[in-house]
PDB file of N, H, CA, C and O in Angstrom:
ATOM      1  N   UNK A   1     160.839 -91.809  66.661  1.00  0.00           N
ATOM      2  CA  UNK A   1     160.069 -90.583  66.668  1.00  0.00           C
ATOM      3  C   UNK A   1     158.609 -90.966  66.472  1.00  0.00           C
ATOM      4  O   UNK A   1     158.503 -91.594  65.418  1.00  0.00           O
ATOM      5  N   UNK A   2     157.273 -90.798  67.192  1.00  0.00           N
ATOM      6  H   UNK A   2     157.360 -90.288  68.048  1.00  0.00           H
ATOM      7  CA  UNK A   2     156.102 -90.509  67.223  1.00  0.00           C
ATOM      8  C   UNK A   2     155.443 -89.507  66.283  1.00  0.00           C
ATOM      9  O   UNK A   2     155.537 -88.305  66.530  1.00  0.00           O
ATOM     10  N   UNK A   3     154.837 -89.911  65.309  1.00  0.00           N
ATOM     11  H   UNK A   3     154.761 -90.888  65.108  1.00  0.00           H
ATOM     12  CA  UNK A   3     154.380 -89.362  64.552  1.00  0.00           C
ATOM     13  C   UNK A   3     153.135 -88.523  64.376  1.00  0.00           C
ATOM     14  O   UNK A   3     152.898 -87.325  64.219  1.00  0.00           O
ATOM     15  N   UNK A   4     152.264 -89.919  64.492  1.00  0.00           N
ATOM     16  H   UNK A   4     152.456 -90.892  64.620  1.00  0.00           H
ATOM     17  CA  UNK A   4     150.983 -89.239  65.150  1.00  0.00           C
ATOM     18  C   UNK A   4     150.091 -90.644  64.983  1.00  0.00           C
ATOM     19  O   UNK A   4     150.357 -91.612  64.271  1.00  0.00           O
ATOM     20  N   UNK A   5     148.673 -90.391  66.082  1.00  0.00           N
ATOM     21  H   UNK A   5     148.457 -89.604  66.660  1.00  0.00           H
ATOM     22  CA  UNK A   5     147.787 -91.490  66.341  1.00  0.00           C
ATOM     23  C   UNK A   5     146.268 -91.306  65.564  1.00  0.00           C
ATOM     24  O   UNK A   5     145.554 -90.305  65.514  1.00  0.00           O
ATOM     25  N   UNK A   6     146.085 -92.509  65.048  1.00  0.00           N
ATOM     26  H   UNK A   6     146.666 -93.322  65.089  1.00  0.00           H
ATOM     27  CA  UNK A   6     144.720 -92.462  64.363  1.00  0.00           C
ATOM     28  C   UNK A   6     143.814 -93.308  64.566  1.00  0.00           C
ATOM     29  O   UNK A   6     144.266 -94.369  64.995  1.00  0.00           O
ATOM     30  N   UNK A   7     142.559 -93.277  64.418  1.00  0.00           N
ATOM     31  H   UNK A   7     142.192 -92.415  64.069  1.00  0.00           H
ATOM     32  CA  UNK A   7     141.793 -93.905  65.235  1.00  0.00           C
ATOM     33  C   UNK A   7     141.285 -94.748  64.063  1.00  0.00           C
ATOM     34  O   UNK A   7     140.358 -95.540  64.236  1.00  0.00           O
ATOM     35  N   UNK A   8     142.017 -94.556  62.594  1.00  0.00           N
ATOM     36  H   UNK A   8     142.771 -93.913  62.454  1.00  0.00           H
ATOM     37  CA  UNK A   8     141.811 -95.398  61.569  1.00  0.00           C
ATOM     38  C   UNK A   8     143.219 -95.930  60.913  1.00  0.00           C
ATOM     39  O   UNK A   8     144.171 -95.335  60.408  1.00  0.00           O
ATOM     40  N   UNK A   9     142.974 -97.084  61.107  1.00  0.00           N
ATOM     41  H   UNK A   9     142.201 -97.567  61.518  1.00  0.00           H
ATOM     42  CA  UNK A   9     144.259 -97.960  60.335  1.00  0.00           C
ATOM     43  C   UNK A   9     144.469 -97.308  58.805  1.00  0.00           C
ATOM     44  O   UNK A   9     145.559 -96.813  58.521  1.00  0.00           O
ATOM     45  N   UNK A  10     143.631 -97.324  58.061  1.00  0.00           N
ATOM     46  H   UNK A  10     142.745 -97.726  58.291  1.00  0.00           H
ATOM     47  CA  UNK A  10     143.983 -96.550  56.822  1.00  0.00           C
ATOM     48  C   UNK A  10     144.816 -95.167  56.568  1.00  0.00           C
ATOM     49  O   UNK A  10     145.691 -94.719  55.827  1.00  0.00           O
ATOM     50  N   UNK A  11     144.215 -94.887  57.357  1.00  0.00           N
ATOM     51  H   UNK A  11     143.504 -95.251  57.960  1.00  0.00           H
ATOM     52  CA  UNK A  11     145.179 -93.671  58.062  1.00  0.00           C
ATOM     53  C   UNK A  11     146.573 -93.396  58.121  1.00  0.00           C
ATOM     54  O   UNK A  11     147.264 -92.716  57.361  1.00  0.00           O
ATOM     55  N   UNK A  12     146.964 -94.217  59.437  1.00  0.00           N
ATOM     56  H   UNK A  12     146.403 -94.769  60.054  1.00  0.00           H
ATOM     57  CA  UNK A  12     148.375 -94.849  59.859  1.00  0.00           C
ATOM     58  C   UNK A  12     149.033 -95.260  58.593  1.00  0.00           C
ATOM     59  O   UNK A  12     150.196 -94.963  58.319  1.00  0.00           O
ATOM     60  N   UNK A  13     148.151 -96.037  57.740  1.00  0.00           N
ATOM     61  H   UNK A  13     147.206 -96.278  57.962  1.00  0.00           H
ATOM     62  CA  UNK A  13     148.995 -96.525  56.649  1.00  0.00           C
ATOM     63  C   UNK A  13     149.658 -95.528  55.466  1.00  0.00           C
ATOM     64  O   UNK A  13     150.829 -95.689  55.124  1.00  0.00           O
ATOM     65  N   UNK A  14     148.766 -94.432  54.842  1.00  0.00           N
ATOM     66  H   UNK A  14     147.815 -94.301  55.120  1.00  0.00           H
ATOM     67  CA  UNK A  14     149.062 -93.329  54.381  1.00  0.00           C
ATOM     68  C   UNK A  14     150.136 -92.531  54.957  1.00  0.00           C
ATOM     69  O   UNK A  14     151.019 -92.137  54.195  1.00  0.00           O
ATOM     70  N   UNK A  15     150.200 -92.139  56.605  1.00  0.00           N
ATOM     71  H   UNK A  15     149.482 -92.459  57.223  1.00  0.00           H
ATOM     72  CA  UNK A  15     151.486 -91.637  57.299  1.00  0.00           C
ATOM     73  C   UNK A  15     152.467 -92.802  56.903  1.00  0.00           C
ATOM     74  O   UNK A  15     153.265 -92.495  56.017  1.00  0.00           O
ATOM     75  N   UNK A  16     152.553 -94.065  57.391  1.00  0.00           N
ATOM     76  H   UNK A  16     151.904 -94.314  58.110  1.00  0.00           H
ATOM     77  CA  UNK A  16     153.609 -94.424  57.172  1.00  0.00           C
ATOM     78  C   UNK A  16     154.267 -94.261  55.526  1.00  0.00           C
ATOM     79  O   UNK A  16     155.462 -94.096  55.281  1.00  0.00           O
ATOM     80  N   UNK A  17     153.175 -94.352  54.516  1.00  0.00           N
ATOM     81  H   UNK A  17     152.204 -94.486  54.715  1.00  0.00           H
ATOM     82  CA  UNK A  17     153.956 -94.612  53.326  1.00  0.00           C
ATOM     83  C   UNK A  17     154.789 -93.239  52.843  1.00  0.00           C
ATOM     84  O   UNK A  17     155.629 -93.271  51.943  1.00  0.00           O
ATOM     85  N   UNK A  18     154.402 -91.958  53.628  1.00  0.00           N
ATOM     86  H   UNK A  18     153.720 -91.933  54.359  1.00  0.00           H
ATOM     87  CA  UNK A  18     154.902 -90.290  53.469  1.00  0.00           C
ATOM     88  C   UNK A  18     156.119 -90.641  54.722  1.00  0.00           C
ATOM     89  O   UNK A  18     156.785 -89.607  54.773  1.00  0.00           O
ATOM     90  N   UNK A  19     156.587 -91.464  55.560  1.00  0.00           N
ATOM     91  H   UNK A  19     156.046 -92.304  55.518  1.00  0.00           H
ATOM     92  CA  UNK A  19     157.305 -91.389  56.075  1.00  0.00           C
ATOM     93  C   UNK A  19     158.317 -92.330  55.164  1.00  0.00           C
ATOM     94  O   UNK A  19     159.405 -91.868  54.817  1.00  0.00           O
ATOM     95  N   UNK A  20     157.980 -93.451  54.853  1.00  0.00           N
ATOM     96  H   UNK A  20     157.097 -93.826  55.135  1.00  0.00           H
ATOM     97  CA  UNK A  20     158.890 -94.254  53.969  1.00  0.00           C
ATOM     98  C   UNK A  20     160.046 -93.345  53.469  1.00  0.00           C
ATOM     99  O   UNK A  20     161.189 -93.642  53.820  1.00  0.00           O
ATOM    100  N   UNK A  21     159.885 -92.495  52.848  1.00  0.00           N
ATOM    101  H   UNK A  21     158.957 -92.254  52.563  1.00  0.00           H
ATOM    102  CA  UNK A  21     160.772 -91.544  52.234  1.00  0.00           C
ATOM    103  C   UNK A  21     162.037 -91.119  53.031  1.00  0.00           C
ATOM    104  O   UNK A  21     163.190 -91.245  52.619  1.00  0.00           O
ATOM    105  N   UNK A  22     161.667 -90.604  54.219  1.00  0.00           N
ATOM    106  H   UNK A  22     160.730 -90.502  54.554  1.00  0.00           H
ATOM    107  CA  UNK A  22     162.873 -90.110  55.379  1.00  0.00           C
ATOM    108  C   UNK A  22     163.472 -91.583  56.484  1.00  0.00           C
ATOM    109  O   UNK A  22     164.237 -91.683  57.443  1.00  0.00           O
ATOM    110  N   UNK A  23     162.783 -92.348  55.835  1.00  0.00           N
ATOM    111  H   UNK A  23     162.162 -92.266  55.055  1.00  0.00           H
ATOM    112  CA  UNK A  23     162.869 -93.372  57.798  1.00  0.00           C
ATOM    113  C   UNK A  23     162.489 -94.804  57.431  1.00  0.00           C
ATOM    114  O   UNK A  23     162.205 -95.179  56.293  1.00  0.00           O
ATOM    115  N   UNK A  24     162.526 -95.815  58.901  1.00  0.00           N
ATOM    116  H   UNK A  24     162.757 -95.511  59.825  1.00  0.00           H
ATOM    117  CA  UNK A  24     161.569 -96.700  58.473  1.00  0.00           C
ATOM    118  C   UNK A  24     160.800 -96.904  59.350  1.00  0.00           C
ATOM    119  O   UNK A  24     160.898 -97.334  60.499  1.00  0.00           O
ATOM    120  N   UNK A  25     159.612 -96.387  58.413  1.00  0.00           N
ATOM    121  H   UNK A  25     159.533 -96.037  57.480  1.00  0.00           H
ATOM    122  CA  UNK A  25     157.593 -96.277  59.488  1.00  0.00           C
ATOM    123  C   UNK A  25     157.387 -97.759  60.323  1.00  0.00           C
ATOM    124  O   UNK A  25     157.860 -98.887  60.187  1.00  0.00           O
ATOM    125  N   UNK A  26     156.567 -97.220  61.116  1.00  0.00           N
ATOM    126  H   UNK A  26     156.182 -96.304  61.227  1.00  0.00           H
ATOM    127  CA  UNK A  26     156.263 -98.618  62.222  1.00  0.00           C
ATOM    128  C   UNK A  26     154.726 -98.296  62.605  1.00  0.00           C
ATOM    129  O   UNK A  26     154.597 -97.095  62.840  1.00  0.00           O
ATOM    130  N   UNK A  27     153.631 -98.962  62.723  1.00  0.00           N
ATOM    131  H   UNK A  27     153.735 -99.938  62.532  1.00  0.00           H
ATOM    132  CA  UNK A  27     152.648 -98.694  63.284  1.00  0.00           C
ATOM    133  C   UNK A  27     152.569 -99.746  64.844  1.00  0.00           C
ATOM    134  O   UNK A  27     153.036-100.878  64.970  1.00  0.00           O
ATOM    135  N   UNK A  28     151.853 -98.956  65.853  1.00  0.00           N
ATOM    136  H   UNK A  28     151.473 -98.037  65.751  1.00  0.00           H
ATOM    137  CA  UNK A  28     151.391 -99.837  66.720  1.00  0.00           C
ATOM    138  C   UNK A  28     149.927 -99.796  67.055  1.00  0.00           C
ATOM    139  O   UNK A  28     149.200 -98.805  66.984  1.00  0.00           O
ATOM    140  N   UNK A  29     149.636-100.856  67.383  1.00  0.00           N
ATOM    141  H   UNK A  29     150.227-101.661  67.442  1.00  0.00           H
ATOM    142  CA  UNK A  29     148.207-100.631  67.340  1.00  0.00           C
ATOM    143  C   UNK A  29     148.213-100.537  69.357  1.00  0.00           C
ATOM    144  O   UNK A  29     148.952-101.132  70.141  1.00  0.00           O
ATOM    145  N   UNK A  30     147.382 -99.814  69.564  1.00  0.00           N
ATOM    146  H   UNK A  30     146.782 -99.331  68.928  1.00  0.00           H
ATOM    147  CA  UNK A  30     147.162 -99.395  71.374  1.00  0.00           C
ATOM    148  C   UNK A  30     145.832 -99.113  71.429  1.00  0.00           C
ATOM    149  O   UNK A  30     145.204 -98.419  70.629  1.00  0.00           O
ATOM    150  N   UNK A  31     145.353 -99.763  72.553  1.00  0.00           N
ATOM    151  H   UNK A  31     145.863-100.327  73.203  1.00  0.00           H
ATOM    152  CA  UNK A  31     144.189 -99.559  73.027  1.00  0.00           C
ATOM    153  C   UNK A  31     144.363 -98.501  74.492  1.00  0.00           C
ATOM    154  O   UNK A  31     145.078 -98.677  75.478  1.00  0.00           O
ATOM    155  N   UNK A  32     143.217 -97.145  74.105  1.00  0.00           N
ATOM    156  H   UNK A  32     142.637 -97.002  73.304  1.00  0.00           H
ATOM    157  CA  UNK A  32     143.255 -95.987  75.354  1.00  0.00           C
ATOM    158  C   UNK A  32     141.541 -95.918  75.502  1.00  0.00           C
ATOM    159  O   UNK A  32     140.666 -95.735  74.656  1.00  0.00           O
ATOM    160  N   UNK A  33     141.505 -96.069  76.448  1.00  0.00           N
ATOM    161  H   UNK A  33     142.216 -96.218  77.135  1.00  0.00           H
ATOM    162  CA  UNK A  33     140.499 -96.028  77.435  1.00  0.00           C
ATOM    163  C   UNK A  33     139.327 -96.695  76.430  1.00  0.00           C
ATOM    164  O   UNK A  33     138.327 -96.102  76.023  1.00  0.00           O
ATOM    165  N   UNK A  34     139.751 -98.229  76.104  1.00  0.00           N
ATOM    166  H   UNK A  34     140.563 -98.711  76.434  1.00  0.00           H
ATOM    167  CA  UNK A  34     138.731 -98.734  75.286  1.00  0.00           C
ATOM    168  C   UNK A  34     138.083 -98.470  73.965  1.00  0.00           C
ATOM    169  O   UNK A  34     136.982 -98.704  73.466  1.00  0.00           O
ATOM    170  N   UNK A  35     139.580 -97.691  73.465  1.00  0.00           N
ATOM    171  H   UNK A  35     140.474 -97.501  73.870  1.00  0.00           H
ATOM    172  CA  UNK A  35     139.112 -97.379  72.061  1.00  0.00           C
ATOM    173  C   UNK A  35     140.763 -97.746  71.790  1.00  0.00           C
ATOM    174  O   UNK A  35     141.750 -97.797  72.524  1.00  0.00           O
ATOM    175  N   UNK A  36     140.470 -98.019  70.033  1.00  0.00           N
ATOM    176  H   UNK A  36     139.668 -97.978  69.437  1.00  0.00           H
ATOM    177  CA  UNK A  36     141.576 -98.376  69.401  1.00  0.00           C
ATOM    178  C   UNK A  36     142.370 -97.578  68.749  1.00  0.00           C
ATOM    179  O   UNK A  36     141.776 -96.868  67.937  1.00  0.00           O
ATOM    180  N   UNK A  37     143.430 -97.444  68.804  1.00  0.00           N
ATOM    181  H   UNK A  37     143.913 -98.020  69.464  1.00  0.00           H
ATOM    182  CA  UNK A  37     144.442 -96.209  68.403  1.00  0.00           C
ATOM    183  C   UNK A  37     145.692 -96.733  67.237  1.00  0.00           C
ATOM    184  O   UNK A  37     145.971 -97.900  66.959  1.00  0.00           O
ATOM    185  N   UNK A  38     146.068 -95.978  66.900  1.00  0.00           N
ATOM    186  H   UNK A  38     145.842 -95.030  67.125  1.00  0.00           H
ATOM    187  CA  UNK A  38     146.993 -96.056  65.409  1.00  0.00           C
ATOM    188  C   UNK A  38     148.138 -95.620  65.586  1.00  0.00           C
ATOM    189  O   UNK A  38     148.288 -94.618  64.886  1.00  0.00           O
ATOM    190  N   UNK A  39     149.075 -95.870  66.194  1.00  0.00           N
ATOM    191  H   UNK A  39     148.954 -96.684  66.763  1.00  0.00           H
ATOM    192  CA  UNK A  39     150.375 -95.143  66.630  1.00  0.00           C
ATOM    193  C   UNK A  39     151.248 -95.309  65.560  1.00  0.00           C
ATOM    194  O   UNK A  39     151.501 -96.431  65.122  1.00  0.00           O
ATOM    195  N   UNK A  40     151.814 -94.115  65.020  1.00  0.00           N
ATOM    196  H   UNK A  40     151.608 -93.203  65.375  1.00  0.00           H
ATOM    197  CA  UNK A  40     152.600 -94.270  63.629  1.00  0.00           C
ATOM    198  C   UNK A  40     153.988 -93.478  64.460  1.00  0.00           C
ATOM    199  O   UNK A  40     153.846 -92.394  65.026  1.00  0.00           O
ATOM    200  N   UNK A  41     155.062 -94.082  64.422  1.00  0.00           N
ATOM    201  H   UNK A  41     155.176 -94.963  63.962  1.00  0.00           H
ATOM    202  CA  UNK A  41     156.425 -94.010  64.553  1.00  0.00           C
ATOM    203  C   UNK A  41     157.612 -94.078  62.907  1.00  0.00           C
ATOM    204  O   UNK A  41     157.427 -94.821  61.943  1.00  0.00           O
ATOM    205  N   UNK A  42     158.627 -93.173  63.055  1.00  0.00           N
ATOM    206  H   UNK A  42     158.776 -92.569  63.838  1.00  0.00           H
ATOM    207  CA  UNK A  42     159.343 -93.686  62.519  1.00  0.00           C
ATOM    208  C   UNK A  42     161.163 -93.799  62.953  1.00  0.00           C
ATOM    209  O   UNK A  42     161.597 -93.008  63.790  1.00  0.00           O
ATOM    210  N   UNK A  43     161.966 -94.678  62.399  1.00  0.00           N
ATOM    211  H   UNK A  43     161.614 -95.320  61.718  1.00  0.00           H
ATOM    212  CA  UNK A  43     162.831 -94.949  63.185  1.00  0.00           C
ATOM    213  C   UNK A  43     164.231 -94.663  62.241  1.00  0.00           C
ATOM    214  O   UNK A  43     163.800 -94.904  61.113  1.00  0.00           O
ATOM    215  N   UNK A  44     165.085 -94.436  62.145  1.00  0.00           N
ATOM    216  H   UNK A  44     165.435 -94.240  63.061  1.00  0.00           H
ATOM    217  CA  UNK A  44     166.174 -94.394  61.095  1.00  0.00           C
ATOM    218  C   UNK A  44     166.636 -95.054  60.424  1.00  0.00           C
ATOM    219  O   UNK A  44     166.664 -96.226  60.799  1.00  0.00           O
ATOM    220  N   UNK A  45     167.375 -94.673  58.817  1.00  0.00           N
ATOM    221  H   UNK A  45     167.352 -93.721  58.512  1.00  0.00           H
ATOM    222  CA  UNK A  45     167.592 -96.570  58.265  1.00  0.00           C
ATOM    223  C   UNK A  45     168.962 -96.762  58.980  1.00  0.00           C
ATOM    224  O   UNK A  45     169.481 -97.835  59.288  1.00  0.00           O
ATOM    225  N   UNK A  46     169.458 -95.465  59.189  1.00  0.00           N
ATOM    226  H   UNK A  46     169.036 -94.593  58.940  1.00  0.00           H
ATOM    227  CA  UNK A  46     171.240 -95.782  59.568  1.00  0.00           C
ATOM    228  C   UNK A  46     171.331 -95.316  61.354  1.00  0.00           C
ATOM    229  O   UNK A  46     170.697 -94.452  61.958  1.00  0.00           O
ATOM    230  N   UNK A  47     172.187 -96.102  61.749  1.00  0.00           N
ATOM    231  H   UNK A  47     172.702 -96.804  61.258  1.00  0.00           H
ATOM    232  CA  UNK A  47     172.695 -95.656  62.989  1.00  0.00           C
ATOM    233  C   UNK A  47     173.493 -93.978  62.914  1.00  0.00           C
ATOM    234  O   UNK A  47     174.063 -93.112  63.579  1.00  0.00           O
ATOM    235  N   UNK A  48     173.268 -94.152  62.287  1.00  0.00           N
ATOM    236  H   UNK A  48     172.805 -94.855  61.746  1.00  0.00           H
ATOM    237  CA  UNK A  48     174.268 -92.480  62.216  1.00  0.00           C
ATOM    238  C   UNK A  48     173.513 -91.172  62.162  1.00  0.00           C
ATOM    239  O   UNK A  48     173.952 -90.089  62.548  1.00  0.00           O
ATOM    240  N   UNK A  49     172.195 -91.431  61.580  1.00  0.00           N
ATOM    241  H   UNK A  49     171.839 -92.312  61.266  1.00  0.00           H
ATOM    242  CA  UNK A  49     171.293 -90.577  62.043  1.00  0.00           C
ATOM    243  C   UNK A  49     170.800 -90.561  62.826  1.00  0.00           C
ATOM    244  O   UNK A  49     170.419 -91.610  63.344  1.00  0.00           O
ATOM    245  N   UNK A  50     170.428 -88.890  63.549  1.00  0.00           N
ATOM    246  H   UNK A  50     170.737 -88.037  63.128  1.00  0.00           H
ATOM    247  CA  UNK A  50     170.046 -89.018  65.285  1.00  0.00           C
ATOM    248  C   UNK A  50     169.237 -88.917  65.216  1.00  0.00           C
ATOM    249  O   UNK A  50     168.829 -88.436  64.159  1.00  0.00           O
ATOM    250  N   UNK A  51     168.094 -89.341  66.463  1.00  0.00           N
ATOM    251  H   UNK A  51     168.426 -89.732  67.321  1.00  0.00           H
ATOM    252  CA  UNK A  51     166.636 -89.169  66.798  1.00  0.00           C
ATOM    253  C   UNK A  51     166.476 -87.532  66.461  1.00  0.00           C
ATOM    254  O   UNK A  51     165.500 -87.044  65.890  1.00  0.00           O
ATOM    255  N   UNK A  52     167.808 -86.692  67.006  1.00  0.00           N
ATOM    256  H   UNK A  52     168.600 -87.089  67.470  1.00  0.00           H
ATOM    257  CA  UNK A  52     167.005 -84.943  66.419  1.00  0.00           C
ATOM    258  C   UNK A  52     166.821 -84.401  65.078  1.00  0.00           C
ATOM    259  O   UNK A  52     166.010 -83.652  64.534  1.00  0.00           O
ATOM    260  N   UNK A  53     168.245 -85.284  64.619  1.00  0.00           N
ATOM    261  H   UNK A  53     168.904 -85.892  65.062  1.00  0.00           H
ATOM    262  CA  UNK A  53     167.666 -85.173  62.851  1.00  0.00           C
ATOM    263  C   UNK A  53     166.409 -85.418  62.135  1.00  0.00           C
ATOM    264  O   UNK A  53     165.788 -84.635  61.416  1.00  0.00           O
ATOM    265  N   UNK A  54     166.031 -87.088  62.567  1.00  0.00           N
ATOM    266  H   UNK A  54     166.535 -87.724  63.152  1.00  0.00           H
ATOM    267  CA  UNK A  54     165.169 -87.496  61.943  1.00  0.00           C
ATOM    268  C   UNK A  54     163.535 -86.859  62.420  1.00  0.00           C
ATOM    269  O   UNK A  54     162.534 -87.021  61.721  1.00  0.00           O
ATOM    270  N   UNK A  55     163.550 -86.111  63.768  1.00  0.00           N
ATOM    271  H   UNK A  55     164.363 -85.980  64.335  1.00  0.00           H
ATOM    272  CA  UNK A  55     162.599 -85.275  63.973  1.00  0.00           C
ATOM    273  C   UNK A  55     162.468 -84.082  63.504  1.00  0.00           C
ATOM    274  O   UNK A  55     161.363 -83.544  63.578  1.00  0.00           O
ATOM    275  N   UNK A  56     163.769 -83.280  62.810  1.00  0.00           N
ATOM    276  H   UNK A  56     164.666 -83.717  62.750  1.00  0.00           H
ATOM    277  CA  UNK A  56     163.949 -82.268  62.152  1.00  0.00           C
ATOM    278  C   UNK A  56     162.862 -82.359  60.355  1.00  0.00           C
ATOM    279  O   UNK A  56     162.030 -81.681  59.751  1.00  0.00           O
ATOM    280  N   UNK A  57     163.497 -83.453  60.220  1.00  0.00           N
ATOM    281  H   UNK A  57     164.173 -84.003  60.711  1.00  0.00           H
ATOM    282  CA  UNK A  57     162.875 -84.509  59.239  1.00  0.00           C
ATOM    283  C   UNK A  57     161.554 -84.297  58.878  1.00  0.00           C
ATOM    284  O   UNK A  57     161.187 -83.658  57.892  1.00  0.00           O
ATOM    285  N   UNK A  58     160.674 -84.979  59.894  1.00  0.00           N
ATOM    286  H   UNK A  58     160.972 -85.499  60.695  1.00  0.00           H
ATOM    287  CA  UNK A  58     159.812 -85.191  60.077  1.00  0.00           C
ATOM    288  C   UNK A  58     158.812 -83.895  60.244  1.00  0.00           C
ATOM    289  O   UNK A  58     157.717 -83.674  59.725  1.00  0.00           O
ATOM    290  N   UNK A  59     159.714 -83.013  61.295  1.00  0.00           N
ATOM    291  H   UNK A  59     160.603 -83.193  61.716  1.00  0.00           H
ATOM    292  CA  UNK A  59     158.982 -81.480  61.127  1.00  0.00           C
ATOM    293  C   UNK A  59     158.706 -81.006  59.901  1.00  0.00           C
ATOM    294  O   UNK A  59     157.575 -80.674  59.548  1.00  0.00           O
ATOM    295  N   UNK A  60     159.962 -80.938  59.024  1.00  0.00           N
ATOM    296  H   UNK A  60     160.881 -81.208  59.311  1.00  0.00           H
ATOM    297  CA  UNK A  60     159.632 -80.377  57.435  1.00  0.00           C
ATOM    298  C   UNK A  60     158.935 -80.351  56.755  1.00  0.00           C
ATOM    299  O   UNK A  60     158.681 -79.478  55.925  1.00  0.00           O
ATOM    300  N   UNK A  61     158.136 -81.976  57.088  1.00  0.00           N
ATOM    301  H   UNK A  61     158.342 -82.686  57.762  1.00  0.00           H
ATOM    302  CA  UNK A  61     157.135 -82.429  56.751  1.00  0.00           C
ATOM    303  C   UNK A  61     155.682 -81.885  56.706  1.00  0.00           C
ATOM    304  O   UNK A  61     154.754 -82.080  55.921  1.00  0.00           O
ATOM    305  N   UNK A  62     155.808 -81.176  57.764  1.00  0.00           N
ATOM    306  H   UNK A  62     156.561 -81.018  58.402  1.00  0.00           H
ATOM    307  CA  UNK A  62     154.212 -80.168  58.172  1.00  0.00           C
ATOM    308  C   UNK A  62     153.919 -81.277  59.560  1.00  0.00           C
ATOM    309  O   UNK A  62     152.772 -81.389  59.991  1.00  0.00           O
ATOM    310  N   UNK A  63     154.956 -81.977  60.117  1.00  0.00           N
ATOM    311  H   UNK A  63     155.888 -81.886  59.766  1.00  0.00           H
ATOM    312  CA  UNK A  63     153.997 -82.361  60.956  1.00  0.00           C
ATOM    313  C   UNK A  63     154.847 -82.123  62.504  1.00  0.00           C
ATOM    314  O   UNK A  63     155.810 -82.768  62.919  1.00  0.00           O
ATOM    315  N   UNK A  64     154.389 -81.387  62.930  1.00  0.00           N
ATOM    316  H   UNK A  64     153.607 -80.863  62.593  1.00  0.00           H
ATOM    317  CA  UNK A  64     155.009 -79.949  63.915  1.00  0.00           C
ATOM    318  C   UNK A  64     154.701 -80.905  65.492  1.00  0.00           C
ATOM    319  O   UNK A  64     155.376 -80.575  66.466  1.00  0.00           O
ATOM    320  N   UNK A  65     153.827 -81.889  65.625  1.00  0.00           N
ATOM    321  H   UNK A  65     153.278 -82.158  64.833  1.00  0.00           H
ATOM    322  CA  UNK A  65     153.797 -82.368  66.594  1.00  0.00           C
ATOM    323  C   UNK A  65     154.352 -83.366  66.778  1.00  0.00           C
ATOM    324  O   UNK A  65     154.027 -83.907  67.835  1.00  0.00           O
ATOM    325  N   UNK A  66     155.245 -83.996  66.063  1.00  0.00           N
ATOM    326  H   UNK A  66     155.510 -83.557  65.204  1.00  0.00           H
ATOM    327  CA  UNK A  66     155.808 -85.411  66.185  1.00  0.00           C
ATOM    328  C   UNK A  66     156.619 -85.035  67.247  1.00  0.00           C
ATOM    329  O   UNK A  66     156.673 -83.851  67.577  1.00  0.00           O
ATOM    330  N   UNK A  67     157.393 -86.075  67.946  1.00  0.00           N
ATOM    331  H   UNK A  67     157.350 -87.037  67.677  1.00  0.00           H
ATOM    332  CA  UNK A  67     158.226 -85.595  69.262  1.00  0.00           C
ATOM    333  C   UNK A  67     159.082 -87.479  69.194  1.00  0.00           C
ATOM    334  O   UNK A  67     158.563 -88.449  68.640  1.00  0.00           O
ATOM    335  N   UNK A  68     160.268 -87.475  69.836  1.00  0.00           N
ATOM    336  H   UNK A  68     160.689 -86.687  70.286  1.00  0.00           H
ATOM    337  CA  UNK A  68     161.013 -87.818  70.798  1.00  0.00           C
ATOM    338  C   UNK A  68     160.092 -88.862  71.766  1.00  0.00           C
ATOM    339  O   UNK A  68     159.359 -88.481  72.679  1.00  0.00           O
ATOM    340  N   UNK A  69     160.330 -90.458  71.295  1.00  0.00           N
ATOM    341  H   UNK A  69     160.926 -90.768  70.554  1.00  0.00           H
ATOM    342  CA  UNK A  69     159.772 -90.536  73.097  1.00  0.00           C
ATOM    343  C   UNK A  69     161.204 -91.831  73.278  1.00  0.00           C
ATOM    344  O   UNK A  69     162.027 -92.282  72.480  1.00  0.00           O
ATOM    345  N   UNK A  70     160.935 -92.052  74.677  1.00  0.00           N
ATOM    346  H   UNK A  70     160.267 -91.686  75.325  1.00  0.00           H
ATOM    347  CA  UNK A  70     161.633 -92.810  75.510  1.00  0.00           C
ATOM    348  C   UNK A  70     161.261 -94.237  75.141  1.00  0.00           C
ATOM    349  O   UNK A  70     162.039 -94.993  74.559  1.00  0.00           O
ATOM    350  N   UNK A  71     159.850 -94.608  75.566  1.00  0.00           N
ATOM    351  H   UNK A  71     159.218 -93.994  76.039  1.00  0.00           H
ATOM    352  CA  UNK A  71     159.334 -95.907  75.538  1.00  0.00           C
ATOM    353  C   UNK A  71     158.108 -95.926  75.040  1.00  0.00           C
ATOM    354  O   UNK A  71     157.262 -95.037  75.139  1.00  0.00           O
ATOM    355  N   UNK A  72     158.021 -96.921  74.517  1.00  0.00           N
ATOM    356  H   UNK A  72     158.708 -97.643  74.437  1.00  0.00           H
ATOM    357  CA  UNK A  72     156.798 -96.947  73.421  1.00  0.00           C
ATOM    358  C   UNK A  72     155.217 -97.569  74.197  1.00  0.00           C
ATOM    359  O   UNK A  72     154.343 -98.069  73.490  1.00  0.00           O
ATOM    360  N   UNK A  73     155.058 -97.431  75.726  1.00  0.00           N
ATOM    361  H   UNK A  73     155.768 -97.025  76.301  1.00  0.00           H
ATOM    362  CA  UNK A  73     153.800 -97.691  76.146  1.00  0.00           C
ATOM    363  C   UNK A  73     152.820 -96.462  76.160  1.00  0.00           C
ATOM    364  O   UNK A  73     151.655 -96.607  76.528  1.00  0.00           O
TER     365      UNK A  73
END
């Protein structure tokens, strides 16, 4: 699940440690149109939880835009 992108690493790091709680956080770092970006994901600890749960999850959270993706480019 996609969390959300920041254009400050400090940032990303604060999301991930509020995700710690439900998941386990991942940052990627991506470069878009020559600027540097903060991609904060999180992923499940168990196979048994589904990507819709853990976005259910994540909604609860206040953060209403996280989404579902396919591939991580």
């Amino acid at each position: 699940v996609q969390v959300a992108s920041f254009a400050q690493a400090g940032n990303a790091d604060a999301m991930m440690k509020k995700l710690a709680t439900i998941g386990q956080p991942h940052m990627r770092e991506v470069d878009v149109n020559g600027k540097r970006w903060y991609r904060v994901m999180v992923w499940p600890r168990h196979e048994k939880v589904s990507q819709d749960t853990l976005l259910s999850e994540v909604r609860q959270m206040g953060l209403a835009d996280a989404k579902v993706i396919s591939n991580l480019n």
